[in-house]
C-alpha atoms as a printed R data frame, in Angstrom:
    type eleno elety resid chain resno       x       y       z
1   ATOM     1    CA   MET     A     1 -11.225 -33.126 -31.375
2   ATOM     2    CA   PRO     A     2 -10.415 -35.608 -34.186
3   ATOM     3    CA   ASN     A     3  -7.335 -37.683 -33.466
4   ATOM     4    CA   ASP     A     4  -7.315 -40.034 -36.450
5   ATOM     5    CA   ALA     A     5  -5.967 -37.568 -39.017
6   ATOM     6    CA   ASP     A     6  -2.751 -38.299 -40.891
7   ATOM     7    CA   LEU     A     7  -0.197 -36.513 -43.045
8   ATOM     8    CA   LEU     A     8   0.882 -37.865 -46.436
9   ATOM     9    CA   LEU     A     9   4.629 -37.677 -47.080
10  ATOM    10    CA   LEU     A    10   5.996 -37.923 -50.639
11  ATOM    11    CA   ALA     A    11   9.774 -38.137 -50.973
12  ATOM    12    CA   GLY     A    12  11.728 -37.205 -54.084
13  ATOM    13    CA   PRO     A    13  11.885 -40.701 -55.686
14  ATOM    14    CA   GLN     A    14   8.142 -41.159 -55.189
15  ATOM    15    CA   VAL     A    15   7.405 -37.762 -56.724
16  ATOM    16    CA   GLU     A    16   9.538 -38.531 -59.769
17  ATOM    17    CA   LYS     A    17   7.674 -41.799 -60.389
18  ATOM    18    CA   LEU     A    18   4.291 -40.080 -60.214
19  ATOM    19    CA   LEU     A    19   5.169 -37.090 -62.426
20  ATOM    20    CA   THR     A    20   4.273 -37.315 -66.112
21  ATOM    21    CA   PRO     A    21   4.866 -34.410 -68.527
22  ATOM    22    CA   GLY     A    22   1.300 -34.419 -69.824
23  ATOM    23    CA   ASP     A    23  -0.259 -34.250 -66.364
24  ATOM    24    CA   VAL     A    24   2.142 -31.510 -65.286
25  ATOM    25    CA   LEU     A    25   1.371 -29.470 -68.398
26  ATOM    26    CA   GLU     A    26  -2.365 -29.675 -67.749
27  ATOM    27    CA   ALA     A    27  -1.905 -28.725 -64.095
28  ATOM    28    CA   VAL     A    28   0.254 -25.726 -65.029
29  ATOM    29    CA   ARG     A    29  -2.208 -24.651 -67.706
30  ATOM    30    CA   GLU     A    30  -4.951 -24.821 -65.062
31  ATOM    31    CA   ALA     A    31  -2.856 -22.684 -62.710
32  ATOM    32    CA   PHE     A    32  -2.467 -19.938 -65.323
33  ATOM    33    CA   VAL     A    33  -6.157 -20.086 -66.210
34  ATOM    34    CA   LEU     A    34  -7.193 -19.847 -62.547
35  ATOM    35    CA   HIS     A    35  -4.863 -16.877 -62.150
36  ATOM    36    CA   SER     A    36  -6.338 -15.165 -65.207
37  ATOM    37    CA   GLN     A    37  -9.875 -15.748 -63.952
38  ATOM    38    CA   ARG     A    38  -8.860 -14.413 -60.521
39  ATOM    39    CA   GLN     A    39 -10.051 -17.632 -58.912
40  ATOM    40    CA   GLY     A    40  -6.518 -18.444 -57.817
41  ATOM    41    CA   ARG     A    41  -4.626 -16.062 -55.576
42  ATOM    42    CA   VAL     A    42  -0.871 -15.646 -55.236
43  ATOM    43    CA   PHE     A    43   0.315 -14.095 -52.001
44  ATOM    44    CA   PRO     A    44   3.357 -11.795 -51.694
45  ATOM    45    CA   VAL     A    45   6.606 -13.637 -52.319
46  ATOM    46    CA   VAL     A    46   9.253 -13.970 -49.609
47  ATOM    47    CA   ARG     A    47  12.763 -14.047 -51.092
48  ATOM    48    CA   GLU     A    48  15.710 -13.380 -48.802
49  ATOM    49    CA   ARG     A    49  19.472 -13.850 -48.970
50  ATOM    50    CA   LEU     A    50  21.102 -15.734 -46.091
51  ATOM    51    CA   ASP     A    51  24.449 -15.310 -44.379
52  ATOM    52    CA   THR     A    52  25.228 -18.888 -45.415
53  ATOM    53    CA   GLY     A    53  25.301 -17.766 -49.059
54  ATOM    54    CA   GLY     A    54  21.930 -19.254 -49.856
55  ATOM    55    CA   VAL     A    55  18.654 -17.667 -50.921
56  ATOM    56    CA   PHE     A    56  15.436 -18.697 -49.155
57  ATOM    57    CA   GLY     A    57  11.936 -18.031 -50.424
58  ATOM    58    CA   ILE     A    58   8.287 -18.820 -49.834
59  ATOM    59    CA   LYS     A    59   5.607 -18.792 -52.523
60  ATOM    60    CA   SER     A    60   2.058 -19.356 -51.376
61  ATOM    61    CA   GLY     A    61  -1.499 -19.031 -52.578
62  ATOM    62    CA   ASP     A    62  -4.927 -20.591 -52.720
63  ATOM    63    CA   VAL     A    63  -7.957 -21.414 -54.838
64  ATOM    64    CA   GLN     A    64 -10.830 -20.862 -52.446
65  ATOM    65    CA   ALA     A    65 -13.511 -22.429 -54.636
66  ATOM    66    CA   GLN     A    66 -11.476 -25.647 -54.889
67  ATOM    67    CA   GLY     A    67 -10.290 -25.895 -51.293
68  ATOM    68    CA   LEU     A    68  -6.672 -25.627 -52.398
69  ATOM    69    CA   LEU     A    69  -4.233 -23.930 -50.030
70  ATOM    70    CA   GLY     A    70  -0.499 -24.252 -49.563
71  ATOM    71    CA   PHE     A    71   3.017 -22.981 -49.936
72  ATOM    72    CA   LYS     A    72   6.412 -23.885 -51.323
73  ATOM    73    CA   ALA     A    73   9.509 -23.122 -49.272
74  ATOM    74    CA   ALA     A    74  12.436 -23.106 -51.660
75  ATOM    75    CA   GLY     A    75  15.741 -21.530 -52.464
76  ATOM    76    CA   PHE     A    76  19.199 -21.830 -53.899
77  ATOM    77    CA   TRP     A    77  22.284 -22.966 -51.967
78  ATOM    78    CA   PRO     A    78  25.255 -22.907 -54.383
79  ATOM    79    CA   ALA     A    79  27.641 -24.449 -51.801
80  ATOM    80    CA   ASN     A    80  25.651 -27.706 -52.042
81  ATOM    81    CA   ARG     A    81  27.601 -28.500 -55.191
82  ATOM    82    CA   THR     A    82  30.780 -28.922 -53.168
83  ATOM    83    CA   ARG     A    83  28.927 -31.382 -50.946
84  ATOM    84    CA   GLY     A    84  27.708 -33.432 -53.878
85  ATOM    85    CA   GLY     A    85  24.158 -32.125 -53.481
86  ATOM    86    CA   GLU     A    86  21.601 -30.212 -55.522
87  ATOM    87    CA   PRO     A    87  21.793 -26.409 -55.000
88  ATOM    88    CA   HIS     A    88  18.049 -25.961 -55.575
89  ATOM    89    CA   GLN     A    89  15.962 -27.173 -52.651
90  ATOM    90    CA   ALA     A    90  12.175 -27.035 -52.350
91  ATOM    91    CA   THR     A    91   9.453 -28.402 -50.085
92  ATOM    92    CA   ILE     A    92   5.701 -28.071 -50.667
93  ATOM    93    CA   MET     A    93   2.959 -28.363 -48.071
94  ATOM    94    CA   LEU     A    94  -0.797 -28.495 -48.707
95  ATOM    95    CA   PHE     A    95  -3.389 -27.612 -46.064
96  ATOM    96    CA   ASP     A    96  -7.061 -28.127 -45.389
97  ATOM    97    CA   PRO     A    97  -8.304 -24.523 -45.707
98  ATOM    98    CA   ALA     A    98 -11.264 -25.235 -43.393
99  ATOM    99    CA   THR     A    99  -9.083 -26.240 -40.441
100 ATOM   100    CA   GLY     A   100  -5.495 -25.248 -41.229
101 ATOM   101    CA   ARG     A   101  -4.412 -28.859 -40.780
102 ATOM   102    CA   PRO     A   102  -1.531 -29.949 -43.080
103 ATOM   103    CA   THR     A   103  -2.555 -32.778 -45.391
104 ATOM   104    CA   CYS     A   104   0.474 -33.413 -47.610
105 ATOM   105    CA   LEU     A   105   4.219 -32.722 -47.399
106 ATOM   106    CA   ILE     A   106   6.073 -33.158 -50.688
107 ATOM   107    CA   ASP     A   107   9.657 -32.941 -51.888
108 ATOM   108    CA   GLY     A   108   9.393 -29.996 -54.268
109 ATOM   109    CA   ASN     A   109  12.583 -30.277 -56.309
110 ATOM   110    CA   ALA     A   110  11.207 -32.382 -59.163
111 ATOM   111    CA   ILE     A   111   7.930 -30.435 -59.079
112 ATOM   112    CA   THR     A   112   9.756 -27.130 -59.498
113 ATOM   113    CA   THR     A   113  11.769 -28.495 -62.409
114 ATOM   114    CA   ALA     A   114   8.729 -30.003 -64.128
115 ATOM   115    CA   ARG     A   115   6.331 -27.104 -63.652
116 ATOM   116    CA   THR     A   116   8.945 -24.601 -64.874
117 ATOM   117    CA   GLY     A   117   9.497 -26.759 -67.935
118 ATOM   118    CA   ALA     A   118   5.752 -26.886 -68.568
119 ATOM   119    CA   ALA     A   119   5.499 -23.102 -68.314
120 ATOM   120    CA   GLY     A   120   8.286 -22.838 -70.885
121 ATOM   121    CA   VAL     A   121   6.354 -25.141 -73.210
122 ATOM   122    CA   LEU     A   122   3.312 -22.883 -72.993
123 ATOM   123    CA   GLY     A   123   5.466 -19.843 -73.722
124 ATOM   124    CA   VAL     A   124   6.940 -21.411 -76.847
125 ATOM   125    CA   GLN     A   125   3.576 -22.822 -77.905
126 ATOM   126    CA   GLN     A   126   1.770 -19.507 -77.569
127 ATOM   127    CA   LEU     A   127   4.459 -17.078 -78.729
128 ATOM   128    CA   ALA     A   128   7.167 -18.635 -80.926
129 ATOM   129    CA   ARG     A   129   6.820 -18.709 -84.705
130 ATOM   130    CA   PRO     A   130   5.665 -22.195 -85.808
131 ATOM   131    CA   ASP     A   131   8.378 -22.296 -88.477
132 ATOM   132    CA   SER     A   132  11.180 -21.724 -85.939
133 ATOM   133    CA   ALA     A   133  14.140 -23.844 -87.053
134 ATOM   134    CA   CYS     A   134  17.056 -22.725 -84.868
135 ATOM   135    CA   LEU     A   135  17.214 -22.409 -81.094
136 ATOM   136    CA   CYS     A   136  19.806 -20.963 -78.730
137 ATOM   137    CA   ILE     A   137  19.929 -22.061 -75.109
138 ATOM   138    CA   PHE     A   138  21.992 -20.542 -72.294
139 ATOM   139    CA   GLY     A   139  22.886 -23.065 -69.606
140 ATOM   140    CA   THR     A   140  23.339 -26.836 -69.555
141 ATOM   141    CA   GLY     A   141  21.972 -27.682 -66.096
142 ATOM   142    CA   VAL     A   142  18.826 -29.553 -65.114
143 ATOM   143    CA   GLN     A   143  16.398 -26.801 -66.114
144 ATOM   144    CA   ALA     A   144  18.187 -26.085 -69.387
145 ATOM   145    CA   ARG     A   145  17.905 -29.767 -70.315
146 ATOM   146    CA   VAL     A   146  14.209 -29.843 -69.468
147 ATOM   147    CA   GLN     A   147  13.486 -26.642 -71.399
148 ATOM   148    CA   LEU     A   148  15.373 -27.826 -74.478
149 ATOM   149    CA   GLY     A   149  13.934 -31.332 -74.432
150 ATOM   150    CA   LEU     A   150  10.362 -30.077 -74.229
151 ATOM   151    CA   ALA     A   151  10.957 -27.432 -76.901
152 ATOM   152    CA   LEU     A   152  12.261 -30.111 -79.281
153 ATOM   153    CA   ASP     A   153   9.205 -32.257 -78.534
154 ATOM   154    CA   LEU     A   154   6.907 -29.335 -79.282
155 ATOM   155    CA   MET     A   155   8.683 -27.840 -82.317
156 ATOM   156    CA   PRO     A   156   9.660 -30.573 -84.801
157 ATOM   157    CA   ALA     A   157  10.950 -27.940 -87.247
158 ATOM   158    CA   ILE     A   158  13.904 -27.178 -84.947
159 ATOM   159    CA   ARG     A   159  16.944 -28.766 -86.529
160 ATOM   160    CA   GLU     A   160  19.825 -26.741 -85.079
161 ATOM   161    CA   VAL     A   161  20.587 -25.800 -81.471
162 ATOM   162    CA   HIS     A   162  23.364 -23.484 -80.277
163 ATOM   163    CA   TYR     A   163  24.219 -23.869 -76.611
164 ATOM   164    CA   VAL     A   164  26.189 -21.422 -74.479
165 ATOM   165    CA   THR     A   165  28.056 -22.403 -71.323
166 ATOM   166    CA   SER     A   166  29.164 -20.097 -68.519
167 ATOM   167    CA   ARG     A   167  32.842 -20.973 -68.975
168 ATOM   168    CA   ARG     A   168  32.631 -20.896 -72.784
169 ATOM   169    CA   VAL     A   169  33.796 -24.514 -73.039
170 ATOM   170    CA   PRO     A   170  31.824 -27.482 -74.436
171 ATOM   171    CA   ASP     A   171  29.751 -29.709 -72.143
172 ATOM   172    CA   PRO     A   172  30.121 -33.331 -73.359
173 ATOM   173    CA   ALA     A   173  27.420 -34.638 -71.003
174 ATOM   174    CA   PHE     A   174  24.910 -32.121 -72.338
175 ATOM   175    CA   GLU     A   175  25.842 -32.946 -75.914
176 ATOM   176    CA   ALA     A   176  25.357 -36.673 -75.271
177 ATOM   177    CA   VAL     A   177  21.753 -36.085 -74.186
178 ATOM   178    CA   PHE     A   178  20.726 -34.239 -77.356
179 ATOM   179    CA   ALA     A   179  23.158 -35.462 -80.011
180 ATOM   180    CA   GLN     A   180  20.553 -37.702 -81.649
181 ATOM   181    CA   ARG     A   181  17.763 -35.131 -81.558
182 ATOM   182    CA   CYS     A   182  19.249 -32.125 -83.364
183 ATOM   183    CA   ARG     A   183  22.414 -30.580 -84.753
184 ATOM   184    CA   LEU     A   184  24.006 -29.348 -81.548
185 ATOM   185    CA   LEU     A   185  26.680 -26.629 -81.703
186 ATOM   186    CA   HIS     A   186  28.670 -25.204 -78.812
187 ATOM   187    CA   ALA     A   187  28.607 -21.409 -79.188
188 ATOM   188    CA   LYS     A   188  31.735 -19.444 -78.359
189 ATOM   189    CA   ASP     A   189  30.095 -16.159 -79.326
190 ATOM   190    CA   PRO     A   190  26.739 -15.714 -77.513
191 ATOM   191    CA   ASP     A   191  25.686 -12.741 -79.621
192 ATOM   192    CA   ALA     A   192  26.241 -14.620 -82.882
193 ATOM   193    CA   ALA     A   193  24.310 -17.616 -81.522
194 ATOM   194    CA   VAL     A   194  21.366 -15.405 -80.571
195 ATOM   195    CA   ALA     A   195  21.421 -13.655 -83.941
196 ATOM   196    CA   ALA     A   196  21.223 -17.026 -85.723
197 ATOM   197    CA   SER     A   197  18.254 -18.269 -83.683
198 ATOM   198    CA   ASP     A   198  14.477 -18.054 -83.862
199 ATOM   199    CA   ILE     A   199  13.993 -19.077 -80.218
200 ATOM   200    CA   VAL     A   200  16.248 -18.142 -77.285
201 ATOM   201    CA   ILE     A   201  15.959 -19.806 -73.874
202 ATOM   202    CA   THR     A   202  17.919 -18.449 -70.919
203 ATOM   203    CA   ALA     A   203  18.127 -20.970 -68.062
204 ATOM   204    CA   THR     A   204  20.962 -19.697 -65.861
205 ATOM   205    CA   PRO     A   205  21.313 -18.468 -62.253
206 ATOM   206    CA   GLY     A   206  20.619 -14.925 -63.489
207 ATOM   207    CA   GLY     A   207  24.001 -13.373 -62.801
208 ATOM   208    CA   GLY     A   208  23.791 -10.722 -65.513
209 ATOM   209    CA   ALA     A   209  22.945  -9.960 -69.123
210 ATOM   210    CA   LEU     A   210  23.906 -12.869 -71.365
211 ATOM   211    CA   PHE     A   211  23.974 -11.123 -74.747
212 ATOM   212    CA   VAL     A   212  23.474  -7.691 -76.293
213 ATOM   213    CA   ALA     A   213  20.003  -6.487 -77.205
214 ATOM   214    CA   GLU     A   214  21.024  -5.787 -80.801
215 ATOM   215    CA   ALA     A   215  21.717  -9.494 -81.342
216 ATOM   216    CA   VAL     A   216  18.015 -10.358 -81.149
217 ATOM   217    CA   ARG     A   217  16.547 -10.390 -84.652
218 ATOM   218    CA   PRO     A   218  12.943  -9.411 -85.457
219 ATOM   219    CA   GLY     A   219  10.684 -12.451 -85.139
220 ATOM   220    CA   THR     A   220  12.620 -14.019 -82.260
221 ATOM   221    CA   HIS     A   221  10.922 -15.443 -79.172
222 ATOM   222    CA   VAL     A   222  12.731 -15.472 -75.793
223 ATOM   223    CA   ASN     A   223  11.864 -17.619 -72.755
224 ATOM   224    CA   ALA     A   224  13.594 -15.981 -69.760
225 ATOM   225    CA   VAL     A   225  13.754 -18.517 -66.922
226 ATOM   226    CA   GLY     A   226  16.463 -17.445 -64.499
227 ATOM   227    CA   ALA     A   227  15.444 -14.089 -62.971
228 ATOM   228    CA   ASP     A   228  13.446 -14.847 -59.822
229 ATOM   229    CA   THR     A   229  15.090 -12.662 -57.165
230 ATOM   230    CA   LYS     A   230  15.859  -8.971 -56.725
231 ATOM   231    CA   GLY     A   231  19.113  -8.164 -58.476
232 ATOM   232    CA   LYS     A   232  18.941 -11.073 -60.916
233 ATOM   233    CA   ARG     A   233  18.731 -10.669 -64.679
234 ATOM   234    CA   GLU     A   234  19.558 -12.533 -67.875
235 ATOM   235    CA   LEU     A   235  18.305 -10.159 -70.548
236 ATOM   236    CA   PRO     A   236  20.173  -7.053 -71.724
237 ATOM   237    CA   GLU     A   237  19.108  -3.495 -71.128
238 ATOM   238    CA   GLY     A   238  16.762  -2.235 -73.814
239 ATOM   239    CA   LEU     A   239  15.481  -5.594 -75.071
240 ATOM   240    CA   LEU     A   240  12.095  -5.516 -73.340
241 ATOM   241    CA   ALA     A   241  11.480  -2.019 -74.670
242 ATOM   242    CA   ARG     A   242  11.687  -3.488 -78.206
243 ATOM   243    CA   ALA     A   243   9.585  -6.545 -77.430
244 ATOM   244    CA   ARG     A   244   6.049  -7.641 -76.705
245 ATOM   245    CA   VAL     A   245   6.420  -8.830 -73.122
246 ATOM   246    CA   PHE     A   246   4.450 -11.628 -71.490
247 ATOM   247    CA   VAL     A   247   4.677 -12.660 -67.835
248 ATOM   248    CA   ASP     A   248   3.229 -15.267 -65.517
249 ATOM   249    CA   ASP     A   249   2.390 -12.565 -62.971
250 ATOM   250    CA   ARG     A   250   2.609  -8.827 -63.529
251 ATOM   251    CA   GLU     A   251   3.622  -7.906 -59.976
252 ATOM   252    CA   GLN     A   252   6.187 -10.684 -59.592
253 ATOM   253    CA   SER     A   253   7.855  -9.710 -62.852
254 ATOM   254    CA   ARG     A   254   8.127  -6.131 -61.635
255 ATOM   255    CA   GLN     A   255   9.527  -7.140 -58.241
256 ATOM   256    CA   ILE     A   256  11.800 -10.132 -58.901
257 ATOM   257    CA   GLY     A   257  11.777 -10.816 -62.652
258 ATOM   258    CA   GLU     A   258  13.169  -9.053 -65.697
259 ATOM   259    CA   GLY     A   259  10.609  -6.304 -65.198
260 ATOM   260    CA   GLN     A   260  12.460  -5.044 -62.113
261 ATOM   261    CA   TRP     A   261  14.930  -3.280 -64.414
262 ATOM   262    CA   TYR     A   262  12.258  -1.066 -66.021
263 ATOM   263    CA   GLU     A   263  10.298   1.754 -64.401
264 ATOM   264    CA   THR     A   264   7.346   1.176 -66.700
265 ATOM   265    CA   LEU     A   265   6.620  -1.823 -68.867
266 ATOM   266    CA   ASP     A   266   3.491  -2.889 -70.727
267 ATOM   267    CA   VAL     A   267   2.983  -6.614 -70.172
268 ATOM   268    CA   ILE     A   268   0.374  -9.314 -70.756
269 ATOM   269    CA   GLU     A   269  -0.097 -12.259 -68.407
270 ATOM   270    CA   ILE     A   270   0.236 -15.648 -70.115
271 ATOM   271    CA   GLY     A   271  -2.978 -16.845 -68.479
272 ATOM   272    CA   ASP     A   272  -4.885 -14.116 -70.299
273 ATOM   273    CA   LEU     A   273  -3.730 -15.637 -73.592
274 ATOM   274    CA   LEU     A   274  -5.006 -19.044 -72.531
275 ATOM   275    CA   THR     A   275  -8.404 -17.681 -71.464
276 ATOM   276    CA   ARG     A   276  -8.520 -15.291 -74.448
277 ATOM   277    CA   LYS     A   277  -8.979 -12.291 -72.179
278 ATOM   278    CA   ALA     A   278  -6.087 -10.885 -74.213
279 ATOM   279    CA   GLN     A   279  -6.330 -11.087 -77.990
280 ATOM   280    CA   VAL     A   280  -2.823 -11.044 -79.433
281 ATOM   281    CA   SER     A   281  -2.001 -11.285 -83.108
282 ATOM   282    CA   ARG     A   282   1.693 -12.044 -83.475
283 ATOM   283    CA   LYS     A   283   3.317 -10.313 -86.426
284 ATOM   284    CA   THR     A   284   6.188 -12.108 -88.127
285 ATOM   285    CA   GLU     A   285   8.654  -9.402 -87.150
286 ATOM   286    CA   ASP     A   286   7.586  -9.168 -83.494
287 ATOM   287    CA   ILE     A   287  10.108  -9.939 -80.774
288 ATOM   288    CA   THR     A   288   8.317 -11.699 -77.927
289 ATOM   289    CA   VAL     A   289   9.576 -12.359 -74.404
290 ATOM   290    CA   PHE     A   290   8.073 -14.583 -71.719
291 ATOM   291    CA   ASP     A   291   9.407 -13.620 -68.284
292 ATOM   292    CA   MET     A   292   8.952 -16.696 -66.076
293 ATOM   293    CA   THR     A   293   9.160 -15.955 -62.348
294 ATOM   294    CA   GLY     A   294   7.139 -19.010 -61.283
295 ATOM   295    CA   LEU     A   295   3.702 -18.937 -59.658
296 ATOM   296    CA   ALA     A   296   2.758 -20.536 -56.358
297 ATOM   297    CA   LEU     A   297  -0.367 -21.759 -58.153
298 ATOM   298    CA   GLN     A   298   1.797 -23.881 -60.467
299 ATOM   299    CA   ASP     A   299   3.314 -25.637 -57.469
300 ATOM   300    CA   LEU     A   300  -0.054 -26.116 -55.805
301 ATOM   301    CA   THR     A   301  -1.948 -27.544 -58.788
302 ATOM   302    CA   VAL     A   302   0.879 -29.978 -59.522
303 ATOM   303    CA   ALA     A   303   1.155 -30.945 -55.844
304 ATOM   304    CA   ARG     A   304  -2.585 -31.580 -55.638
305 ATOM   305    CA   MET     A   305  -2.399 -33.793 -58.723
306 ATOM   306    CA   LEU     A   306   0.389 -35.785 -57.078
307 ATOM   307    CA   GLN     A   307  -1.515 -36.053 -53.803
308 ATOM   308    CA   ARG     A   308  -4.482 -37.529 -55.650
309 ATOM   309    CA   ARG     A   309  -2.374 -39.937 -57.670
310 ATOM   310    CA   ALA     A   310  -0.454 -41.083 -54.604
311 ATOM   311    CA   THR     A   311  -3.693 -41.677 -52.700
312 ATOM   312    CA   GLU     A   312  -5.132 -43.700 -55.582
313 ATOM   313    CA   ALA     A   313  -1.933 -45.755 -55.920
314 ATOM   314    CA   GLY     A   314  -1.472 -46.212 -52.200
315 ATOM   315    CA   CYS     A   315   2.085 -44.872 -52.273
316 ATOM   316    CA   GLY     A   316   3.898 -42.515 -49.963
317 ATOM   317    CA   ALA     A   317   4.109 -42.657 -46.203
318 ATOM   318    CA   ARG     A   318   1.293 -41.678 -43.876
319 ATOM   319    CA   ILE     A   319   2.043 -40.602 -40.340
320 ATOM   320    CA   PRO     A   320  -0.451 -39.792 -37.586
321 ATOM   321    CA   TRP     A   321  -1.119 -36.076 -37.333
322 ATOM   322    CA   PRO     A   322  -3.726 -35.634 -34.597
323 ATOM   323    CA   TRP     A   323  -5.080 -32.187 -33.915
């Protein structure tokens, strides 16, 4: 048996140096296209609550024609904040599908943040009105900052941003990041902020509805980021029934996304927009929602891109992994 094989290890700082928004966006677009073409498979999601207070999950999948196989083990440990650590933790492993041998082990935190941001970009790009001038964002954490920053890059017409915090108090650190990019207003009334906005982004832990359905005006687009586990939600009852709903994966939305709160829901997968399997003409008055539960294929295409870049650059650590 071969005994000269090795395993590439990429730690968080190395991943962050190799990640570029453009490359991540292309990798995520590829993931959605592969999913639409049924070349990429996503396997059933594992998502379980732990006695420690954390949530542990596994997302896995493959692209058989490309020899891509792997999983991401990830979850949310809120108590990490008291230890000075990041509550979201993720690790990605890629395998050789011909032998089952692991080829690359990667810190998945930055990948998760970046690929979720890229998915949000595609949602806004495909579904928001081009003349959108006002945006409302719920949350001020890492993902909220990524979502807002990329939306501002994509939509130069956005001049005003209302942000909503969980404690209803301003966040000076968040304001400092975006003060030079837009007119930033802390919103004390979430419903009024939503009603004033053309785009709404919800990037919270998904603890419950963040606003009332009636606050959403015709023509609004909503990126819903936070619902990724049974029992989680950010959107109010009745909103999806009024909207044209788009998802990254139909089954995941029904099981762990916003779709879990509806017995029946007509949805379109975002990949089908990119491949034009679905022809959608957005009317000015349409309310659109993109329910983002996160695909294993997003993690795998980004991880493969990083593996290739690290190999070309000679970075990362390689350890013997005989088999």
